Short mmCIF file of N, CA and C in Angstrom, two decimals:
data_model
loop_
_atom_site.label_atom_id
_atom_site.label_comp_id
_atom_site.label_asym_id
_atom_site.label_seq_id
_atom_site.Cartn_x
_atom_site.Cartn_y
_atom_site.Cartn_z
N UNK A 312 89.17 125.74 88.10
CA UNK A 312 90.03 124.87 88.89
C UNK A 312 89.38 123.50 89.13
N UNK A 313 90.22 122.50 89.27
CA UNK A 313 89.74 121.14 89.46
C UNK A 313 88.86 121.01 90.70
N UNK A 314 89.17 121.76 91.75
CA UNK A 314 88.37 121.65 92.98
C UNK A 314 86.91 122.03 92.75
N UNK A 315 86.63 122.84 91.72
CA UNK A 315 85.26 123.23 91.43
C UNK A 315 84.46 122.07 90.85
N UNK A 316 85.12 121.18 90.14
CA UNK A 316 84.38 120.07 89.56
C UNK A 316 84.59 118.76 90.32
N UNK A 317 85.53 118.72 91.26
CA UNK A 317 85.81 117.49 91.99
C UNK A 317 84.57 116.96 92.71
N UNK A 318 83.78 117.83 93.28
CA UNK A 318 82.59 117.39 94.02
C UNK A 318 81.58 116.72 93.10
N UNK A 319 81.62 117.00 91.81
CA UNK A 319 80.67 116.38 90.88
C UNK A 319 81.07 114.96 90.49
N UNK A 320 82.27 114.54 90.89
CA UNK A 320 82.78 113.23 90.48
C UNK A 320 82.46 112.13 91.48
N UNK A 321 82.00 112.49 92.66
CA UNK A 321 81.67 111.49 93.67
C UNK A 321 82.54 111.65 94.90
N UNK A 322 82.52 110.62 95.74
CA UNK A 322 83.29 110.66 96.99
C UNK A 322 84.78 110.53 96.69
N UNK A 323 85.55 111.38 97.35
CA UNK A 323 87.01 111.37 97.17
C UNK A 323 87.61 110.18 97.91
N UNK A 324 88.61 109.57 97.32
CA UNK A 324 89.33 108.42 97.87
C UNK A 324 88.40 107.24 98.15
N UNK A 325 87.42 107.06 97.29
CA UNK A 325 86.51 105.92 97.39
C UNK A 325 86.54 105.17 96.06
N UNK A 326 86.26 103.88 96.12
CA UNK A 326 86.21 103.06 94.91
C UNK A 326 84.88 102.33 94.84
N UNK A 327 84.37 102.18 93.62
CA UNK A 327 83.15 101.40 93.41
C UNK A 327 83.51 99.93 93.56
N UNK A 328 82.80 99.24 94.37
CA UNK A 328 83.05 97.82 94.64
C UNK A 328 81.84 96.99 94.26
N UNK A 329 82.06 95.71 94.23
CA UNK A 329 80.96 94.79 94.00
C UNK A 329 80.75 94.49 92.54
N UNK A 330 79.93 93.50 92.29
CA UNK A 330 79.65 93.11 90.90
C UNK A 330 78.80 94.15 90.18
N UNK A 331 78.98 94.21 88.90
CA UNK A 331 78.21 95.12 88.04
C UNK A 331 77.24 94.27 87.24
N UNK A 332 76.00 94.69 87.18
CA UNK A 332 75.00 93.92 86.42
C UNK A 332 75.35 93.94 84.93
N UNK A 333 74.82 93.00 84.21
CA UNK A 333 75.07 92.93 82.77
C UNK A 333 74.54 94.19 82.07
N UNK A 334 73.41 94.70 82.54
CA UNK A 334 72.86 95.92 81.97
C UNK A 334 73.81 97.10 82.18
N UNK A 335 74.31 97.26 83.42
CA UNK A 335 75.24 98.35 83.72
C UNK A 335 76.54 98.19 82.94
N UNK A 336 77.00 96.95 82.81
CA UNK A 336 78.23 96.68 82.05
C UNK A 336 78.07 97.10 80.59
N UNK A 337 76.96 96.72 79.98
CA UNK A 337 76.71 97.09 78.58
C UNK A 337 76.59 98.60 78.43
N UNK A 338 75.91 99.24 79.37
CA UNK A 338 75.76 100.69 79.35
C UNK A 338 77.11 101.38 79.50
N UNK A 339 77.94 100.87 80.41
CA UNK A 339 79.27 101.45 80.63
C UNK A 339 80.13 101.31 79.37
N UNK A 340 80.05 100.17 78.70
CA UNK A 340 80.80 100.00 77.44
C UNK A 340 80.38 101.02 76.40
N UNK A 341 79.07 101.26 76.30
CA UNK A 341 78.58 102.25 75.33
C UNK A 341 79.05 103.66 75.70
N UNK A 342 79.02 103.99 76.99
CA UNK A 342 79.49 105.31 77.42
C UNK A 342 80.97 105.47 77.11
N UNK A 343 81.78 104.47 77.43
CA UNK A 343 83.21 104.53 77.14
C UNK A 343 83.49 104.72 75.66
N UNK A 344 82.79 103.96 74.83
CA UNK A 344 82.95 104.09 73.37
C UNK A 344 82.54 105.47 72.88
N UNK A 345 81.44 105.98 73.40
CA UNK A 345 80.95 107.30 72.99
C UNK A 345 81.94 108.40 73.37
N UNK A 346 82.48 108.34 74.58
CA UNK A 346 83.43 109.35 75.04
C UNK A 346 84.71 109.31 74.20
N UNK A 347 85.24 108.12 73.96
CA UNK A 347 86.47 108.00 73.15
C UNK A 347 86.23 108.47 71.72
N UNK A 348 85.07 108.15 71.17
CA UNK A 348 84.75 108.59 69.80
C UNK A 348 84.60 110.10 69.72
N UNK A 349 83.92 110.69 70.67
CA UNK A 349 83.72 112.14 70.67
C UNK A 349 85.04 112.87 70.86
N UNK A 350 85.95 112.31 71.63
CA UNK A 350 87.24 112.97 71.91
C UNK A 350 88.04 113.20 70.63
N UNK A 351 87.88 112.33 69.66
CA UNK A 351 88.59 112.47 68.39
C UNK A 351 88.08 113.67 67.59
N UNK A 352 86.82 114.02 67.80
CA UNK A 352 86.18 115.05 66.97
C UNK A 352 86.06 116.43 67.63
N UNK A 353 86.60 116.60 68.82
CA UNK A 353 86.52 117.92 69.46
C UNK A 353 87.54 118.87 68.84
N UNK A 354 87.25 120.16 68.82
CA UNK A 354 88.19 121.11 68.24
C UNK A 354 89.40 121.38 69.15
N UNK A 355 89.38 120.84 70.35
CA UNK A 355 90.51 120.94 71.27
C UNK A 355 91.05 119.54 71.48
N UNK A 356 92.16 119.44 72.17
CA UNK A 356 92.79 118.15 72.42
C UNK A 356 92.15 117.52 73.67
N UNK A 357 91.32 116.53 73.47
CA UNK A 357 90.64 115.85 74.58
C UNK A 357 91.50 114.70 75.07
N UNK A 358 92.34 114.98 76.03
CA UNK A 358 93.24 113.98 76.58
C UNK A 358 92.53 113.19 77.68
N UNK A 359 93.28 112.47 78.48
CA UNK A 359 92.70 111.53 79.43
C UNK A 359 91.79 112.17 80.48
N UNK A 360 92.14 113.32 81.04
CA UNK A 360 91.33 113.90 82.11
C UNK A 360 89.95 114.34 81.64
N UNK A 361 89.82 115.10 80.55
CA UNK A 361 88.47 115.45 80.10
C UNK A 361 87.64 114.22 79.73
N UNK A 362 88.27 113.21 79.17
CA UNK A 362 87.54 111.99 78.84
C UNK A 362 87.05 111.29 80.10
N UNK A 363 87.91 111.20 81.11
CA UNK A 363 87.54 110.52 82.36
C UNK A 363 86.43 111.28 83.08
N UNK A 364 86.52 112.60 83.14
CA UNK A 364 85.49 113.40 83.80
C UNK A 364 84.16 113.25 83.08
N UNK A 365 84.17 113.32 81.77
CA UNK A 365 82.95 113.16 80.98
C UNK A 365 82.33 111.80 81.20
N UNK A 366 83.15 110.75 81.16
CA UNK A 366 82.63 109.40 81.39
C UNK A 366 82.01 109.28 82.78
N UNK A 367 82.66 109.84 83.79
CA UNK A 367 82.09 109.77 85.14
C UNK A 367 80.76 110.50 85.23
N UNK A 368 80.69 111.68 84.62
CA UNK A 368 79.42 112.42 84.64
C UNK A 368 78.31 111.61 84.00
N UNK A 369 78.60 111.01 82.84
CA UNK A 369 77.58 110.23 82.13
C UNK A 369 77.18 108.98 82.92
N UNK A 370 78.15 108.31 83.53
CA UNK A 370 77.84 107.11 84.31
C UNK A 370 77.09 107.45 85.59
N UNK A 371 77.48 108.51 86.26
CA UNK A 371 76.76 108.91 87.49
C UNK A 371 75.32 109.29 87.18
N UNK A 372 75.13 109.97 86.06
CA UNK A 372 73.77 110.36 85.66
C UNK A 372 72.88 109.14 85.44
N UNK A 373 73.51 108.03 85.01
CA UNK A 373 72.79 106.79 84.75
C UNK A 373 72.85 105.81 85.93
N UNK A 374 73.40 106.25 87.07
CA UNK A 374 73.51 105.44 88.30
C UNK A 374 74.31 104.16 88.10
N UNK A 375 75.34 104.24 87.26
CA UNK A 375 76.22 103.09 87.03
C UNK A 375 77.45 103.29 87.92
N UNK A 376 77.77 102.32 88.78
CA UNK A 376 78.92 102.47 89.68
C UNK A 376 80.24 102.43 88.91
N UNK A 377 81.08 103.42 89.15
CA UNK A 377 82.37 103.51 88.46
C UNK A 377 83.34 104.27 89.36
N UNK A 378 84.62 104.19 89.00
CA UNK A 378 85.66 104.89 89.75
C UNK A 378 86.56 105.63 88.77
N UNK A 379 86.83 106.89 89.07
CA UNK A 379 87.79 107.68 88.32
C UNK A 379 89.11 107.65 89.10
N UNK A 380 90.19 107.30 88.41
CA UNK A 380 91.52 107.22 89.02
C UNK A 380 92.41 108.33 88.48
N UNK A 381 93.18 108.93 89.35
CA UNK A 381 94.23 109.87 88.96
C UNK A 381 95.55 109.27 89.40
N UNK A 382 96.50 109.18 88.47
CA UNK A 382 97.77 108.56 88.78
C UNK A 382 98.94 109.35 88.25
N UNK A 383 100.12 109.05 88.77
CA UNK A 383 101.36 109.68 88.31
C UNK A 383 102.41 108.60 88.10
N UNK A 384 103.37 108.90 87.23
CA UNK A 384 104.51 108.01 86.97
C UNK A 384 105.70 108.88 86.63
N UNK A 385 106.89 108.32 86.78
CA UNK A 385 108.09 109.05 86.38
C UNK A 385 108.09 109.16 84.87
N UNK A 386 108.58 110.28 84.38
CA UNK A 386 108.57 110.57 82.95
C UNK A 386 109.42 109.58 82.16
N UNK A 387 110.53 109.18 82.67
CA UNK A 387 111.41 108.24 81.98
C UNK A 387 112.78 108.27 82.61
N UNK A 388 113.65 107.41 82.15
CA UNK A 388 114.98 107.32 82.76
C UNK A 388 115.83 108.55 82.50
N UNK A 389 115.73 109.12 81.32
CA UNK A 389 116.57 110.27 80.97
C UNK A 389 115.93 111.61 81.26
N UNK A 390 114.64 111.62 81.54
CA UNK A 390 113.93 112.88 81.80
C UNK A 390 113.52 112.94 83.26
N UNK A 391 113.56 114.14 83.80
CA UNK A 391 113.11 114.33 85.18
C UNK A 391 111.65 114.72 85.18
N UNK A 392 111.02 114.53 86.32
CA UNK A 392 109.63 114.97 86.48
C UNK A 392 108.65 113.83 86.44
N UNK A 393 107.39 114.20 86.56
CA UNK A 393 106.30 113.24 86.59
C UNK A 393 105.35 113.48 85.43
N UNK A 394 104.64 112.44 85.07
CA UNK A 394 103.59 112.54 84.08
C UNK A 394 102.31 112.01 84.75
N UNK A 395 101.19 112.65 84.47
CA UNK A 395 99.92 112.29 85.10
C UNK A 395 99.00 111.59 84.11
N UNK A 396 98.05 110.83 84.64
CA UNK A 396 97.10 110.12 83.80
C UNK A 396 95.79 109.96 84.56
N UNK A 397 94.68 109.88 83.85
CA UNK A 397 93.36 109.66 84.44
C UNK A 397 92.65 108.57 83.66
N UNK A 398 91.92 107.71 84.37
CA UNK A 398 91.16 106.66 83.71
C UNK A 398 89.94 106.32 84.55
N UNK A 399 88.97 105.68 83.90
CA UNK A 399 87.72 105.30 84.57
C UNK A 399 87.54 103.80 84.46
N UNK A 400 87.16 103.19 85.60
CA UNK A 400 86.92 101.75 85.66
C UNK A 400 85.50 101.50 86.15
N UNK A 401 84.85 100.54 85.51
CA UNK A 401 83.52 100.09 85.93
C UNK A 401 83.59 98.57 85.99
N UNK A 402 83.50 98.02 87.19
CA UNK A 402 83.69 96.58 87.33
C UNK A 402 85.11 96.22 86.95
N UNK A 403 85.27 95.31 86.00
CA UNK A 403 86.60 94.94 85.53
C UNK A 403 86.96 95.63 84.21
N UNK A 404 86.12 96.55 83.76
CA UNK A 404 86.35 97.25 82.49
C UNK A 404 87.01 98.60 82.73
N UNK A 405 88.06 98.89 81.98
CA UNK A 405 88.64 100.24 81.98
C UNK A 405 88.05 100.93 80.75
N UNK A 406 87.23 101.94 80.99
CA UNK A 406 86.44 102.56 79.92
C UNK A 406 87.20 103.65 79.18
N UNK A 407 87.96 104.46 79.89
CA UNK A 407 88.77 105.50 79.25
C UNK A 407 90.16 105.44 79.85
N UNK A 408 91.16 105.82 79.07
CA UNK A 408 92.53 105.87 79.56
C UNK A 408 93.17 104.52 79.82
N UNK A 409 92.72 103.49 79.14
CA UNK A 409 93.22 102.14 79.39
C UNK A 409 94.68 101.96 79.01
N UNK A 410 95.11 102.64 77.97
CA UNK A 410 96.48 102.45 77.47
C UNK A 410 97.51 102.83 78.53
N UNK A 411 98.23 101.84 79.04
CA UNK A 411 99.31 102.09 79.97
C UNK A 411 98.90 102.47 81.38
N UNK A 412 97.64 102.33 81.74
CA UNK A 412 97.20 102.79 83.06
C UNK A 412 97.87 102.03 84.21
N UNK A 413 98.34 100.83 83.96
CA UNK A 413 98.95 100.02 85.04
C UNK A 413 100.29 100.56 85.50
N UNK A 414 100.95 101.36 84.67
CA UNK A 414 102.28 101.86 85.07
C UNK A 414 102.20 103.09 85.98
N UNK A 415 101.00 103.58 86.22
CA UNK A 415 100.81 104.77 87.05
C UNK A 415 100.49 104.41 88.49
N UNK A 416 101.04 105.17 89.41
CA UNK A 416 100.72 105.01 90.81
C UNK A 416 99.48 105.86 91.13
N UNK A 417 98.47 105.22 91.69
CA UNK A 417 97.22 105.92 91.98
C UNK A 417 97.43 106.89 93.14
N UNK A 418 97.05 108.15 92.91
CA UNK A 418 97.18 109.16 93.96
C UNK A 418 95.83 109.67 94.44
N UNK A 419 94.79 109.44 93.65
CA UNK A 419 93.46 109.90 94.04
C UNK A 419 92.40 109.10 93.29
N UNK A 420 91.26 108.92 93.94
CA UNK A 420 90.12 108.24 93.30
C UNK A 420 88.84 109.00 93.63
N UNK A 421 87.86 108.82 92.76
CA UNK A 421 86.52 109.38 92.99
C UNK A 421 85.52 108.32 92.59
N UNK A 422 84.51 108.13 93.43
CA UNK A 422 83.48 107.14 93.11
C UNK A 422 82.14 107.60 93.66
#
């Protein structure tokens, strides 16, 4: 269950603030690239949530400030229900889940 790993992601409903050093920015870019690249090669479907959790674990291990966002949006005009999305931001960079993340309403954060 998600509650078992939620505590490993950082403080709930908190966001990383402040400027990010150039070193941390470069490291975060490498982590984001590595996670997205690895997701293509897993034998399972690595969608946004596993990518975001992995990126957060790697960034926290390296003491790089980042925020994991969980969001929801309506499925579409003709379909009922909600669709969920997860993404990770470090400074002004969205490292995982960047595609379409602005259309989601943020319901939870971890930092």
